[in-house]
Coordinates of C-alpha atoms in Angstrom, one line a residue:
X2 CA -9.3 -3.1 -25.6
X3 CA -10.0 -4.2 -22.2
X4 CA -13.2 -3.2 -20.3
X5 CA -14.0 -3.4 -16.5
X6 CA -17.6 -2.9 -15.8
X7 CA -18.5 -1.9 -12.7
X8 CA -19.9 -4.6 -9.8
X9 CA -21.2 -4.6 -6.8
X10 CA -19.8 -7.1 -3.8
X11 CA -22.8 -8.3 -2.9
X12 CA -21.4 -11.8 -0.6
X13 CA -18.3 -14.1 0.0
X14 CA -18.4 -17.1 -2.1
X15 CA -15.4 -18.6 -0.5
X16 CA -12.9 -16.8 1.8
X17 CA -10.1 -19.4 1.4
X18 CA -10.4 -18.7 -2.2
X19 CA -11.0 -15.5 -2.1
X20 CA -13.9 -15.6 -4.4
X21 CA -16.7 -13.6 -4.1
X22 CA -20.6 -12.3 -5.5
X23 CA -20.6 -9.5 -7.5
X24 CA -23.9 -7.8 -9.4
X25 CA -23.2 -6.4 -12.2
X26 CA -26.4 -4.9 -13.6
X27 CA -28.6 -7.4 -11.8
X28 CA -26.8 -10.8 -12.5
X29 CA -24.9 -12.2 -10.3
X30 CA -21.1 -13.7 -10.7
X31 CA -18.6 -15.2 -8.5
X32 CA -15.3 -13.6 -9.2
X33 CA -11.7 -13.7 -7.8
X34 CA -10.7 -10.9 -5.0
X35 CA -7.0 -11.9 -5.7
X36 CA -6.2 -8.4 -6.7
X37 CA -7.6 -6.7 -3.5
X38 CA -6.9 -8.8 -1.0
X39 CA -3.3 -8.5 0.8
X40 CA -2.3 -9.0 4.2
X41 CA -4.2 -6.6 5.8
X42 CA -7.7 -6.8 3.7
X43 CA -10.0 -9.5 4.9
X44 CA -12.4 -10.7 2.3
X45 CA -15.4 -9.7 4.7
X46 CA -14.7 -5.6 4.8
X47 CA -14.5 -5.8 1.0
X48 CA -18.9 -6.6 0.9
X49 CA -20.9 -3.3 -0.3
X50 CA -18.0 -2.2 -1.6
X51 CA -17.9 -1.4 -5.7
X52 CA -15.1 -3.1 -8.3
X53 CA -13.9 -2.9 -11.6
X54 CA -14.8 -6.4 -12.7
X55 CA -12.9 -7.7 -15.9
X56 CA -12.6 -11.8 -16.9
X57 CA -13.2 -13.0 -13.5
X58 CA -11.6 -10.9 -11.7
X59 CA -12.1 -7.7 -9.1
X60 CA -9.5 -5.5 -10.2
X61 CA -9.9 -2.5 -8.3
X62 CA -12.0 -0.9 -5.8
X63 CA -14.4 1.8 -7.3
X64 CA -16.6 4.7 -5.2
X65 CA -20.2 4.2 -5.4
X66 CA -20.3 7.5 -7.7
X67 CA -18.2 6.4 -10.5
X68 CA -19.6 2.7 -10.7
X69 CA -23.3 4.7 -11.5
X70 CA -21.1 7.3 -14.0
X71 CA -19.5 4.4 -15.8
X72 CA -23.0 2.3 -16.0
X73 CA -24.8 4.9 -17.2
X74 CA -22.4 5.3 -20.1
X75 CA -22.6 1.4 -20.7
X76 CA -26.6 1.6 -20.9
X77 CA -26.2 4.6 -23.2
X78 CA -23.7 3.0 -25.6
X79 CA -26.2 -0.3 -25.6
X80 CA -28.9 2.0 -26.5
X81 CA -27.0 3.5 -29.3
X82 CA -25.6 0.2 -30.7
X83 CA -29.6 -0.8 -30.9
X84 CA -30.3 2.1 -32.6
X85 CA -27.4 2.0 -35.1
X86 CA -28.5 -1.9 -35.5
X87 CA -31.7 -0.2 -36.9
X88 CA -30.3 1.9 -39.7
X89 CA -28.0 0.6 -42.7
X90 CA -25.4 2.9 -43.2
X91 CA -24.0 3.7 -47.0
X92 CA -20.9 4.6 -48.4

C-alpha cells in the first residue's frame, strides 16, 4: 500500500533541483517537485500550495480542504492504533 500524506510547501530549498520545504504535521522535509514542475510551473508559484507527499517526493497538488480532510483521518487512525495498543485482543 502506498500513502501520500498531505504537506504543506512552505519554501524552495533549491530551484535548480527542484527541491523544496514541505510541513507535514509540523516537521519540516526537503522533497523533490519533479512531478509538478514542467515547462510552464516555476518552482516559486508552487509555495503555500498543498501536496501529496510520498518517499521524497511531491506527487500532486492537493486543495487546502482535502489536505485538513485527509490529516484529520491520519490523527484519528493514530489515535485508534494507540488505543488498540492498549487492549490484547483474544481469539
Amino acid at each position: 500500500m502506498c500513502l501520500g500524506v498531505p504537506g504543506e510547501i512552505i519554501a524552495i530549498d533549491n530551484a535548480d533541483l527542484g527541491t523544496a520545504w514541505v510541513e507535514i504535521s509540523g516537521v519540516r522535509r526537503s522533497v523533490s517537485l519533479a512531478c509538478l514542475l514542467d515547462e510552464t510551473t516555476e518552482p516559486e508559484s508552487l509555495i503555500g500550495q498543498w501536496a501529496l507527499v510520498h518517499v521524497g517526493f511531491a506527487m500532486s497538488v492537493i486543495d487546502a480542504d482535502e489536505a485538513q480532510r485527509t490529516l484529520q483521518l491520519l490523527n484519528e487512525m493514530k489515535a485508534l492504533e494507540q488505543e488498540m495498543d492498549g487492549h490484547e485482543i483474544r481469539g
